[in-house]
mmCIF file of C-alpha atoms and ligand atoms in Angstrom:
data_model
loop_
_atom_site.group_PDB
_atom_site.id
_atom_site.type_symbol
_atom_site.label_atom_id
_atom_site.label_comp_id
_atom_site.label_asym_id
_atom_site.label_seq_id
_atom_site.Cartn_x
_atom_site.Cartn_y
_atom_site.Cartn_z
ATOM 1 C CA MET A 1 -31.797 -7.802 4.604
ATOM 2 C CA SER A 2 -31.135 -5.046 2.160
ATOM 3 C CA GLY A 3 -28.539 -3.238 4.102
ATOM 4 C CA TYR A 4 -27.555 -1.732 7.426
ATOM 5 C CA VAL A 5 -26.590 1.448 9.225
ATOM 6 C CA LEU A 6 -23.475 2.242 11.246
ATOM 7 C CA HIS A 7 -23.993 5.025 13.830
ATOM 8 C CA VAL A 8 -20.563 6.123 14.906
ATOM 9 C CA GLY A 9 -18.977 8.594 17.322
ATOM 10 C CA ARG A 10 -16.894 10.130 14.531
ATOM 11 C CA LEU A 11 -16.751 9.813 10.718
ATOM 12 C CA ALA A 12 -13.753 10.742 8.591
ATOM 13 C CA ALA A 13 -15.716 12.291 5.731
ATOM 14 C CA PRO A 14 -14.085 13.813 2.667
ATOM 15 C CA GLY A 15 -14.489 17.346 4.026
ATOM 16 C CA GLY A 16 -13.317 16.578 7.574
ATOM 17 C CA VAL A 17 -14.131 14.568 10.656
ATOM 18 C CA LEU A 18 -17.826 14.708 11.662
ATOM 19 C CA ASP A 19 -19.134 13.952 15.168
ATOM 20 C CA ASP A 20 -22.162 11.702 15.798
ATOM 21 C CA ALA A 21 -22.521 10.475 12.252
ATOM 22 C CA TYR A 22 -24.031 7.567 10.341
ATOM 23 C CA LEU A 23 -23.293 5.578 7.233
ATOM 24 C CA VAL A 24 -25.972 3.643 5.283
ATOM 25 C CA VAL A 25 -24.613 0.562 3.463
ATOM 26 C CA GLU A 26 -26.446 -1.320 0.777
ATOM 27 C CA GLN A 27 -25.190 -3.807 -1.835
ATOM 28 C CA GLY A 28 -21.554 -3.203 -0.923
ATOM 29 C CA ARG A 29 -21.769 0.546 -1.287
ATOM 30 C CA LEU A 30 -22.434 3.642 0.785
ATOM 31 C CA VAL A 31 -25.758 5.021 -0.143
ATOM 32 C CA SER A 32 -25.760 7.953 2.340
ATOM 33 C CA THR A 33 -23.828 9.528 5.150
ATOM 34 C CA GLY A 34 -24.747 12.293 7.527
ATOM 35 C CA THR A 35 -24.799 13.524 11.159
ATOM 36 C CA GLY A 36 -27.318 13.117 13.913
ATOM 37 C CA ALA A 37 -29.989 10.427 14.133
ATOM 38 C CA PRO A 38 -29.712 7.838 11.374
ATOM 39 C CA PRO A 39 -32.557 7.430 8.972
ATOM 40 C CA GLY A 40 -35.093 4.656 9.348
ATOM 41 C CA THR A 41 -34.213 1.397 7.625
ATOM 42 C CA ASP A 42 -35.467 -2.196 7.595
ATOM 43 C CA GLY A 43 -31.896 -3.455 8.281
ATOM 44 C CA PRO A 44 -29.931 -3.397 11.509
ATOM 45 C CA VAL A 45 -28.544 -0.185 13.030
ATOM 46 C CA VAL A 46 -25.227 -0.753 14.848
ATOM 47 C CA ASP A 47 -24.418 1.840 17.485
ATOM 48 C CA LEU A 48 -20.674 2.439 17.867
ATOM 49 C CA PRO A 49 -20.398 5.692 19.846
ATOM 50 C CA GLY A 50 -16.737 5.235 20.813
ATOM 51 C CA LEU A 51 -15.452 4.560 17.325
ATOM 52 C CA LEU A 52 -14.133 6.549 14.361
ATOM 53 C CA ALA A 53 -15.241 5.273 10.922
ATOM 54 C CA ALA A 54 -12.528 5.944 8.303
ATOM 55 C CA PRO A 55 -12.031 4.817 4.760
ATOM 56 C CA GLY A 56 -10.409 1.351 4.672
ATOM 57 C CA PHE A 57 -6.646 1.482 4.226
ATOM 58 C CA ILE A 58 -5.137 0.858 0.808
ATOM 59 C CA ASP A 59 -1.576 -0.434 0.789
ATOM 60 C CA VAL A 60 0.078 -0.156 -2.656
ATOM 61 C CA HIS A 61 3.382 -1.613 -1.441
ATOM 62 C CA VAL A 62 3.186 -4.851 0.490
ATOM 63 C CA HIS A 63 5.133 -8.085 -0.095
ATOM 64 C CA GLY A 64 3.413 -10.259 2.448
ATOM 65 C CA GLY A 65 2.267 -10.754 6.034
ATOM 66 C CA GLY A 66 1.151 -13.368 8.470
ATOM 67 C CA GLY A 67 3.856 -15.764 7.190
ATOM 68 C CA PHE A 68 2.733 -15.396 3.503
ATOM 69 C CA GLU A 69 4.693 -13.684 0.744
ATOM 70 C CA VAL A 70 3.927 -12.910 -2.910
ATOM 71 C CA ASN A 71 7.073 -14.399 -4.502
ATOM 72 C CA ARG A 72 6.334 -18.140 -4.468
ATOM 73 C CA PRO A 73 7.427 -20.886 -6.846
ATOM 74 C CA THR A 74 4.109 -21.884 -8.468
ATOM 75 C CA VAL A 75 1.018 -20.001 -9.642
ATOM 76 C CA ALA A 76 -1.164 -21.893 -7.142
ATOM 77 C CA GLU A 77 1.120 -21.129 -4.217
ATOM 78 C CA VAL A 78 1.230 -17.436 -5.189
ATOM 79 C CA SER A 79 -2.554 -17.313 -5.162
ATOM 80 C CA ARG A 80 -2.833 -19.126 -1.833
ATOM 81 C CA SER A 81 -0.161 -16.900 -0.352
ATOM 82 C CA VAL A 82 -1.799 -13.686 -1.562
ATOM 83 C CA VAL A 83 -5.098 -14.731 -0.030
ATOM 84 C CA GLY A 84 -3.253 -15.451 3.195
ATOM 85 C CA MET A 85 -1.625 -11.975 3.302
ATOM 86 C CA ALA A 86 -4.924 -10.277 2.311
ATOM 87 C CA ARG A 87 -6.623 -11.957 5.353
ATOM 88 C CA PHE A 88 -3.703 -11.026 7.613
ATOM 89 C CA HIS A 89 -3.730 -7.339 6.612
ATOM 90 C CA VAL A 90 -7.516 -6.920 6.789
ATOM 91 C CA ALA A 91 -7.179 -7.416 10.564
ATOM 92 C CA HIS A 92 -5.010 -4.281 10.506
ATOM 93 C CA GLY A 93 -7.533 -2.181 8.645
ATOM 94 C CA THR A 94 -6.374 -2.727 5.080
ATOM 95 C CA THR A 95 -9.326 -3.165 2.770
ATOM 96 C CA ALA A 96 -7.410 -3.098 -0.568
ATOM 97 C CA LEU A 97 -3.773 -3.795 -1.591
ATOM 98 C CA LEU A 98 -1.383 -4.321 -4.377
ATOM 99 C CA ALA A 99 0.487 -7.653 -4.021
ATOM 100 C CA THR A 100 4.073 -6.494 -4.435
ATOM 101 C CA THR A 101 6.878 -8.590 -5.954
ATOM 102 C CA VAL A 102 10.617 -8.278 -5.361
ATOM 103 C CA SER A 103 13.194 -8.709 -8.134
ATOM 104 C CA ASP A 104 13.337 -12.281 -9.295
ATOM 105 C CA SER A 105 13.905 -14.228 -12.512
ATOM 106 C CA ALA A 106 11.715 -13.529 -15.528
ATOM 107 C CA GLU A 107 9.886 -16.789 -15.117
ATOM 108 C CA ALA A 108 9.349 -16.210 -11.345
ATOM 109 C CA LEU A 109 7.778 -12.780 -12.002
ATOM 110 C CA LEU A 110 5.526 -14.173 -14.708
ATOM 111 C CA THR A 111 4.417 -16.852 -12.156
ATOM 112 C CA ALA A 112 3.830 -14.167 -9.501
ATOM 113 C CA VAL A 113 1.695 -11.861 -11.629
ATOM 114 C CA GLU A 114 -0.343 -14.836 -12.903
ATOM 115 C CA GLY A 115 -1.008 -16.040 -9.349
ATOM 116 C CA VAL A 116 -1.994 -12.493 -8.277
ATOM 117 C CA ALA A 117 -4.295 -12.172 -11.304
ATOM 118 C CA ASP A 118 -6.085 -15.390 -10.389
ATOM 119 C CA VAL A 119 -7.006 -13.810 -7.034
ATOM 120 C CA VAL A 120 -7.878 -10.378 -8.497
ATOM 121 C CA LEU A 121 -10.136 -11.860 -11.208
ATOM 122 C CA SER A 122 -11.712 -14.609 -9.081
ATOM 123 C CA PRO A 123 -15.398 -13.777 -8.263
ATOM 124 C CA ASP A 124 -14.732 -14.516 -4.549
ATOM 125 C CA GLY A 125 -11.512 -12.511 -4.438
ATOM 126 C CA PRO A 126 -9.655 -13.360 -1.251
ATOM 127 C CA GLY A 127 -12.825 -14.277 0.555
ATOM 128 C CA ALA A 128 -12.838 -12.465 3.934
ATOM 129 C CA GLY A 129 -9.553 -10.638 3.196
ATOM 130 C CA ALA A 130 -8.581 -7.269 1.834
ATOM 131 C CA GLN A 131 -9.440 -6.820 -1.847
ATOM 132 C CA VAL A 132 -6.456 -7.487 -4.081
ATOM 133 C CA LEU A 133 -6.432 -4.807 -6.756
ATOM 134 C CA GLY A 134 -3.461 -6.104 -8.712
ATOM 135 C CA SER A 135 0.284 -6.400 -8.548
ATOM 136 C CA HIS A 136 3.109 -3.969 -7.991
ATOM 137 C CA LEU A 137 6.386 -4.958 -9.594
ATOM 138 C CA GLU A 138 9.184 -3.584 -7.348
ATOM 139 C CA GLY A 139 12.085 -4.255 -9.688
ATOM 140 C CA PRO A 140 13.752 -5.932 -11.569
ATOM 141 C CA TRP A 141 14.531 -2.752 -13.524
ATOM 142 C CA ILE A 142 16.348 -0.934 -10.750
ATOM 143 C CA ALA A 143 19.862 0.442 -10.020
ATOM 144 C CA PRO A 144 22.278 -2.237 -8.862
ATOM 145 C CA SER A 145 23.939 0.347 -6.657
ATOM 146 C CA ARG A 146 20.618 0.882 -4.798
ATOM 147 C CA ALA A 147 19.490 -2.713 -4.569
ATOM 148 C CA GLY A 148 18.735 -2.495 -0.884
ATOM 149 C CA ALA A 149 17.107 -5.816 -0.029
ATOM 150 C CA GLN A 150 16.462 -6.697 -3.674
ATOM 151 C CA TYR A 151 18.325 -9.776 -4.958
ATOM 152 C CA PRO A 152 21.280 -8.331 -6.945
ATOM 153 C CA ALA A 153 21.459 -11.228 -9.469
ATOM 154 C CA ALA A 154 17.826 -10.645 -10.512
ATOM 155 C CA ILE A 155 18.361 -6.981 -11.383
ATOM 156 C CA ARG A 156 18.408 -6.455 -15.157
ATOM 157 C CA PRO A 157 18.075 -3.701 -17.733
ATOM 158 C CA PRO A 158 14.560 -2.302 -18.377
ATOM 159 C CA SER A 159 12.764 -4.078 -21.206
ATOM 160 C CA VAL A 160 9.617 -3.030 -22.975
ATOM 161 C CA SER A 161 9.138 -6.604 -24.181
ATOM 162 C CA GLU A 162 9.408 -8.030 -20.669
ATOM 163 C CA LEU A 163 6.908 -5.418 -19.499
ATOM 164 C CA SER A 164 4.525 -6.468 -22.248
ATOM 165 C CA SER A 165 4.869 -10.145 -21.313
ATOM 166 C CA LEU A 166 4.146 -9.379 -17.667
ATOM 167 C CA VAL A 167 1.138 -7.160 -18.459
ATOM 168 C CA ALA A 168 -0.237 -9.914 -20.794
ATOM 169 C CA ARG A 169 0.339 -12.748 -18.294
ATOM 170 C CA SER A 170 -1.265 -10.623 -15.581
ATOM 171 C CA ARG A 171 -4.353 -10.116 -17.766
ATOM 172 C CA GLY A 172 -3.953 -6.399 -17.196
ATOM 173 C CA THR A 173 -3.636 -6.583 -13.395
ATOM 174 C CA VAL A 174 -0.145 -5.123 -13.150
ATOM 175 C CA ARG A 175 -0.997 -1.688 -11.704
ATOM 176 C CA LEU A 176 2.328 -0.221 -10.546
ATOM 177 C CA VAL A 177 5.936 -0.678 -11.454
ATOM 178 C CA THR A 178 8.966 0.600 -9.497
ATOM 179 C CA LEU A 179 12.051 1.305 -11.658
ATOM 180 C CA ALA A 180 15.199 3.380 -11.745
ATOM 181 C CA PRO A 181 14.661 5.985 -14.482
ATOM 182 C CA GLU A 182 18.365 6.701 -15.011
ATOM 183 C CA VAL A 183 19.184 3.204 -16.192
ATOM 184 C CA PRO A 184 19.521 2.909 -20.024
ATOM 185 C CA GLY A 185 16.275 1.833 -21.548
ATOM 186 C CA ALA A 186 14.162 3.025 -18.639
ATOM 187 C CA THR A 187 12.563 5.930 -20.443
ATOM 188 C CA GLU A 188 11.067 3.614 -23.071
ATOM 189 C CA VAL A 189 9.592 1.463 -20.250
ATOM 190 C CA VAL A 190 8.202 4.524 -18.489
ATOM 191 C CA ARG A 191 6.424 5.579 -21.668
ATOM 192 C CA ALA A 192 5.182 2.068 -22.479
ATOM 193 C CA ALA A 193 3.946 1.512 -18.914
ATOM 194 C CA ALA A 194 2.193 4.852 -18.742
ATOM 195 C CA SER A 195 0.478 4.221 -22.083
ATOM 196 C CA ALA A 196 -0.606 0.794 -20.924
ATOM 197 C CA GLY A 197 -2.259 2.312 -17.827
ATOM 198 C CA VAL A 198 0.410 1.041 -15.447
ATOM 199 C CA VAL A 199 1.512 3.658 -12.860
ATOM 200 C CA VAL A 200 5.271 4.195 -12.905
ATOM 201 C CA SER A 201 7.120 4.831 -9.645
ATOM 202 C CA ILE A 202 10.777 5.745 -9.383
ATOM 203 C CA GLY A 203 12.696 3.928 -6.670
ATOM 204 C CA HIS A 204 15.827 1.883 -5.906
ATOM 205 C CA THR A 205 17.435 4.616 -8.005
ATOM 206 C CA ASP A 206 20.541 6.761 -8.283
ATOM 207 C CA ALA A 207 18.630 9.408 -10.157
ATOM 208 C CA ASP A 208 19.827 12.982 -9.613
ATOM 209 C CA ALA A 209 17.403 15.856 -9.684
ATOM 210 C CA ASP A 210 17.494 16.211 -13.491
ATOM 211 C CA ALA A 211 16.889 12.508 -14.048
ATOM 212 C CA ALA A 212 13.967 12.518 -11.556
ATOM 213 C CA ARG A 213 12.399 15.514 -13.284
ATOM 214 C CA ALA A 214 12.813 13.900 -16.689
ATOM 215 C CA ALA A 215 11.122 10.714 -15.386
ATOM 216 C CA PHE A 216 8.123 12.689 -14.159
ATOM 217 C CA ASP A 217 7.979 14.519 -17.508
ATOM 218 C CA ALA A 218 7.980 11.166 -19.240
ATOM 219 C CA GLY A 219 5.021 9.954 -17.206
ATOM 220 C CA ALA A 220 6.252 8.631 -13.820
ATOM 221 C CA ARG A 221 3.814 9.723 -11.086
ATOM 222 C CA HIS A 222 4.955 8.062 -7.877
ATOM 223 C CA VAL A 223 8.053 7.586 -5.746
ATOM 224 C CA THR A 224 8.730 4.289 -3.933
ATOM 225 C CA HIS A 225 9.557 4.672 -0.249
ATOM 226 C CA LEU A 226 10.782 8.216 -0.444
ATOM 227 C CA PHE A 227 14.340 8.544 1.039
ATOM 228 C CA ASN A 228 14.966 4.790 1.153
ATOM 229 C CA ALA A 229 17.203 3.325 -1.639
ATOM 230 C CA MET A 230 17.890 6.662 -3.347
ATOM 231 C CA PRO A 231 20.361 9.588 -3.095
ATOM 232 C CA PRO A 232 19.884 11.643 0.127
ATOM 233 C CA VAL A 233 18.925 15.332 0.105
ATOM 234 C CA HIS A 234 21.874 17.683 -0.204
ATOM 235 C CA HIS A 235 21.280 21.473 -0.520
ATOM 236 C CA ARG A 236 23.515 21.771 -3.645
ATOM 237 C CA ARG A 237 22.824 18.315 -5.077
ATOM 238 C CA PRO A 238 19.131 17.927 -4.179
ATOM 239 C CA GLY A 239 18.647 14.472 -5.692
ATOM 240 C CA PRO A 240 15.150 13.083 -6.425
ATOM 241 C CA VAL A 241 13.435 13.865 -3.076
ATOM 242 C CA PRO A 242 12.942 17.618 -3.320
ATOM 243 C CA VAL A 243 12.017 17.329 -7.023
ATOM 244 C CA ALA A 244 9.252 14.890 -6.129
ATOM 245 C CA LEU A 245 8.021 17.024 -3.267
ATOM 246 C CA ALA A 246 7.881 20.106 -5.430
ATOM 247 C CA ASP A 247 6.008 18.411 -8.277
ATOM 248 C CA ASP A 248 2.191 18.453 -7.890
ATOM 249 C CA ARG A 249 1.816 15.503 -10.214
ATOM 250 C CA VAL A 250 3.761 13.101 -8.024
ATOM 251 C CA PHE A 251 2.749 11.005 -5.013
ATOM 252 C CA VAL A 252 5.410 9.932 -2.492
ATOM 253 C CA GLU A 253 5.405 6.765 -0.393
ATOM 254 C CA LEU A 254 6.641 6.757 3.169
ATOM 255 C CA ILE A 255 7.258 3.799 5.447
ATOM 256 C CA ALA A 256 6.111 5.361 8.726
ATOM 257 C CA ASP A 257 7.578 2.883 11.207
ATOM 258 C CA GLY A 258 10.294 4.999 12.803
ATOM 259 C CA VAL A 259 12.918 2.582 11.436
ATOM 260 C CA HIS A 260 13.046 3.631 7.766
ATOM 261 C CA VAL A 261 12.398 7.365 8.171
ATOM 262 C CA HIS A 262 12.854 9.586 11.240
ATOM 263 C CA PRO A 263 9.554 10.934 12.619
ATOM 264 C CA THR A 264 10.754 14.508 12.076
ATOM 265 C CA VAL A 265 11.218 13.780 8.362
ATOM 266 C CA ILE A 266 7.743 12.187 8.200
ATOM 267 C CA SER A 267 6.268 15.392 9.633
ATOM 268 C CA VAL A 268 8.221 17.551 7.178
ATOM 269 C CA VAL A 269 6.992 15.458 4.194
ATOM 270 C CA ALA A 270 3.404 15.599 5.499
ATOM 271 C CA ALA A 271 3.665 19.384 5.769
ATOM 272 C CA ALA A 272 5.279 19.749 2.305
ATOM 273 C CA ALA A 273 2.918 17.401 0.443
ATOM 274 C CA PRO A 274 -0.147 16.763 2.534
ATOM 275 C CA ASP A 275 -2.230 15.910 -0.513
ATOM 276 C CA ARG A 276 0.307 13.563 -2.078
ATOM 277 C CA LEU A 277 1.646 11.547 0.837
ATOM 278 C CA VAL A 278 0.980 7.792 0.533
ATOM 279 C CA LEU A 279 1.578 5.642 3.642
ATOM 280 C CA ILE A 280 2.679 2.080 2.807
ATOM 281 C CA THR A 281 3.863 -0.870 4.889
ATOM 282 C CA ASP A 282 6.479 -2.519 2.559
ATOM 283 C CA ALA A 283 5.643 -5.430 4.848
ATOM 284 C CA ILE A 284 7.355 -8.762 4.260
ATOM 285 C CA GLY A 285 5.948 -12.264 4.912
ATOM 286 C CA ALA A 286 7.370 -12.288 8.417
ATOM 287 C CA THR A 287 5.110 -9.449 9.450
ATOM 288 C CA GLY A 288 2.956 -10.612 12.365
ATOM 289 C CA ALA A 289 4.746 -13.939 12.437
ATOM 290 C CA GLY A 290 7.238 -13.134 15.213
ATOM 291 C CA PRO A 291 11.069 -12.878 15.311
ATOM 292 C CA GLY A 292 13.206 -15.391 13.445
ATOM 293 C CA ARG A 293 14.642 -16.147 9.996
ATOM 294 C CA TYR A 294 12.455 -15.707 6.880
ATOM 295 C CA ARG A 295 12.776 -15.236 3.144
ATOM 296 C CA LEU A 296 12.263 -12.088 1.003
ATOM 297 C CA GLY A 297 12.156 -13.520 -2.512
ATOM 298 C CA PRO A 298 15.490 -15.300 -2.919
ATOM 299 C CA LEU A 299 17.172 -13.631 0.105
ATOM 300 C CA GLU A 300 17.283 -14.631 3.795
ATOM 301 C CA VAL A 301 15.968 -12.064 6.234
ATOM 302 C CA LEU A 302 16.424 -11.788 9.976
ATOM 303 C CA VAL A 303 13.401 -10.371 11.901
ATOM 304 C CA GLU A 304 13.766 -8.677 15.266
ATOM 305 C CA ARG A 305 11.036 -6.998 17.187
ATOM 306 C CA ASP A 306 10.390 -3.961 15.018
ATOM 307 C CA ARG A 307 12.616 -4.414 11.995
ATOM 308 C CA ALA A 308 13.746 -6.874 9.284
ATOM 309 C CA VAL A 309 17.327 -6.958 8.030
ATOM 310 C CA LEU A 310 19.277 -8.974 5.458
ATOM 311 C CA ALA A 311 20.808 -12.010 7.248
ATOM 312 C CA ASP A 312 24.098 -11.485 5.353
ATOM 313 C CA HIS A 313 24.142 -7.675 5.694
ATOM 314 C CA PRO A 314 22.433 -6.754 8.970
ATOM 315 C CA GLU A 315 22.982 -3.096 8.281
ATOM 316 C CA THR A 316 20.499 -3.263 5.350
ATOM 317 C CA VAL A 317 16.880 -2.860 6.244
ATOM 318 C CA ALA A 318 14.836 -5.532 4.378
ATOM 319 C CA GLY A 319 11.277 -4.377 4.002
ATOM 320 C CA SER A 320 9.340 -3.891 7.178
ATOM 321 C CA VAL A 321 7.154 -5.695 9.724
ATOM 322 C CA LEU A 322 4.744 -2.758 9.669
ATOM 323 C CA THR A 323 0.958 -2.805 9.278
ATOM 324 C CA MET A 324 -1.219 0.031 8.032
ATOM 325 C CA ASP A 325 -2.859 0.652 11.441
ATOM 326 C CA ARG A 326 0.536 1.038 13.063
ATOM 327 C CA ALA A 327 1.703 3.306 10.212
ATOM 328 C CA VAL A 328 -1.248 5.641 10.735
ATOM 329 C CA ALA A 329 -0.828 5.615 14.480
ATOM 330 C CA PHE A 330 2.926 6.258 14.256
ATOM 331 C CA ALA A 331 2.409 9.149 11.803
ATOM 332 C CA VAL A 332 -0.134 10.751 14.132
ATOM 333 C CA ASN A 333 1.263 9.938 17.563
ATOM 334 C CA SER A 334 5.023 9.970 16.969
ATOM 335 C CA ALA A 335 5.449 12.281 13.940
ATOM 336 C CA GLY A 336 2.606 14.728 14.746
ATOM 337 C CA VAL A 337 0.896 14.348 11.370
ATOM 338 C CA PRO A 338 -2.686 15.675 11.594
ATOM 339 C CA LEU A 339 -5.108 12.758 11.883
ATOM 340 C CA GLU A 340 -7.022 13.708 8.709
ATOM 341 C CA VAL A 341 -3.817 13.932 6.659
ATOM 342 C CA ALA A 342 -2.653 10.548 7.925
ATOM 343 C CA LEU A 343 -6.025 8.938 7.152
ATOM 344 C CA ARG A 344 -6.129 10.392 3.642
ATOM 345 C CA ALA A 345 -2.487 9.283 3.097
ATOM 346 C CA ALA A 346 -3.649 5.759 3.925
ATOM 347 C CA SER A 347 -6.762 5.720 1.757
ATOM 348 C CA LEU A 348 -7.714 8.581 -0.596
ATOM 349 C CA HIS A 349 -4.193 9.193 -1.896
ATOM 350 C CA PRO A 350 -3.349 5.564 -2.811
ATOM 351 C CA ALA A 351 -6.806 5.292 -4.397
ATOM 352 C CA THR A 352 -6.040 8.353 -6.416
ATOM 353 C CA VAL A 353 -2.703 6.959 -7.560
ATOM 354 C CA LEU A 354 -4.502 3.882 -8.924
ATOM 355 C CA GLY A 355 -7.426 5.794 -10.374
ATOM 356 C CA GLU A 356 -9.800 3.933 -8.007
ATOM 357 C CA THR A 357 -12.439 6.651 -7.783
ATOM 358 C CA ALA A 358 -14.905 4.518 -5.785
ATOM 359 C CA LYS A 359 -12.341 3.948 -3.007
ATOM 360 C CA GLY A 360 -10.542 5.975 -0.373
ATOM 361 C CA ARG A 361 -13.491 8.099 0.750
ATOM 362 C CA LEU A 362 -16.603 7.609 2.812
ATOM 363 C CA ALA A 363 -19.210 9.315 0.634
ATOM 364 C CA PRO A 364 -22.384 8.283 -1.143
ATOM 365 C CA GLY A 365 -21.659 5.983 -4.086
ATOM 366 C CA ALA A 366 -18.257 4.847 -2.801
ATOM 367 C CA ASP A 367 -17.414 1.255 -2.005
ATOM 368 C CA ALA A 368 -18.301 0.362 1.591
ATOM 369 C CA ASP A 369 -14.654 -0.226 2.546
ATOM 370 C CA ILE A 370 -14.544 0.922 6.186
ATOM 371 C CA VAL A 371 -12.107 0.654 9.072
ATOM 372 C CA LEU A 372 -13.450 1.269 12.588
ATOM 373 C CA LEU A 373 -10.812 2.803 14.889
ATOM 374 C CA ASP A 374 -10.765 3.187 18.641
ATOM 375 C CA GLU A 375 -9.329 6.133 20.627
ATOM 376 C CA ASP A 376 -5.778 4.790 20.272
ATOM 377 C CA LEU A 377 -6.297 4.255 16.510
ATOM 378 C CA GLY A 378 -6.433 0.503 17.035
ATOM 379 C CA VAL A 379 -8.601 -1.463 14.633
ATOM 380 C CA ALA A 380 -11.955 -2.424 16.182
ATOM 381 C CA GLY A 381 -13.445 -3.708 12.947
ATOM 382 C CA THR A 382 -12.963 -3.879 9.163
ATOM 383 C CA ILE A 383 -15.627 -3.965 6.483
ATOM 384 C CA VAL A 384 -14.796 -4.779 2.859
ATOM 385 C CA ALA A 385 -17.393 -4.053 0.177
ATOM 386 C CA GLY A 386 -20.063 -3.980 2.887
ATOM 387 C CA ARG A 387 -19.098 -7.341 4.338
ATOM 388 C CA VAL A 388 -17.648 -7.689 7.811
ATOM 389 C CA ALA A 389 -14.091 -9.045 7.369
ATOM 390 C CA HIS A 390 -12.658 -8.440 10.863
ATOM 391 C CA ASP A 391 -14.667 -8.093 14.043
ATOM 392 C CA PRO A 392 -12.515 -9.005 17.052
ATOM 393 C CA GLY A 393 -14.889 -7.716 19.695
ATOM 394 C CA GLY A 394 -18.114 -8.943 18.111
ATOM 395 C CA LEU A 395 -19.355 -5.368 17.708
ATOM 396 C CA LEU A 396 -20.594 -6.126 14.202
ATOM 397 C CA ALA A 397 -22.095 -9.517 15.030
ATOM 398 C CA SER A 398 -25.606 -8.407 14.056
ATOM 399 C CA LEU A 399 -24.342 -7.960 10.502
ATOM 400 C CA ALA A 400 -22.999 -11.546 10.258
ATOM 401 C CA GLY A 401 -24.159 -13.121 7.049
ATOM 402 C CA ASP A 402 -25.509 -9.859 5.832
ATOM 403 C CA ARG A 403 -23.986 -8.888 2.537
ATOM 404 C CA GLY A 404 -24.624 -5.235 3.090
HETATM 405 ZN ZN1 LIG B 1 9.292 -3.184 -1.054
#
């Protein structure tokens, strides 16, 4: 079969949501989209009148899921774990992700980026999972005073030579780095990363407004979980948050789980920066694995129903147990974010951050990375590069074995 057609009730197209629409998929790409009766084809046509087709979710900040986490002791275990988390998250609509490390020893981070690279560069990728686009280094070059759930002993001064070693060992698959720009030596790393094509995000930082502005001027373009692990907003000492929201060059992450950020604040950010909001999960390995005790890198974490906290400091939130489908649903249903803004924040905006121009939109020529959502924004199916990766109800059974 050369391809197939999805005929859906609604389609989240770049210009807005269309009713009664179709998508033609061939060779892993979208070749056409439109409304009304789908064009004739020699492949199957799947009728999904109750579903909304949206661009697959892209999670640029995720440490694990389904019992798997990125920080593991050997290269082979990292790779196996990253494949496991990619398969877990694809069932929640994520079609691409950055495997995100937490602060750890120099050797442990080299091991992690090598294990991630093995998955990114393997011809099979993670098999039926979300595509792994590379790694995101969250730390170790952060502010000790804003460690949050990062292991304090692993936090160290920014180093251009350590960055170079990590980029080399990753064979160029380090895509994003979170650092504190006010720490001595950070500006050199911001410049080196930006010129190496690594996106710089400020986070776990004590930067004031001036330091944040200087970081953006030096090349930082992203903020890691806005509001969390940084100075709060004060009307006379604004801190980094308003500077980021006012700067058109800068994308801002939010953990939309109702635990990390109040829904009212989510709605304010979505209104202030609707084209620069990036929904992330910050999910840890325990996500989807139930309550209990788990690890986040070197630290022990206690997981309750909807939150993860440090076992030794239960007042510190330690990553999340969020998934992208729930993040989108929470933003829309609990924070009142318009559906189209929430969907773009989960797809187009993270794709733009990474310069992935073939992702994040359902338009001709784009990768056929598609999430099918029901009325409640639950995931009814996930397609990665044209291949069915998640089909809980068997709606896409006629595409089984078809490479699209
Ligand atoms: Zn994180």
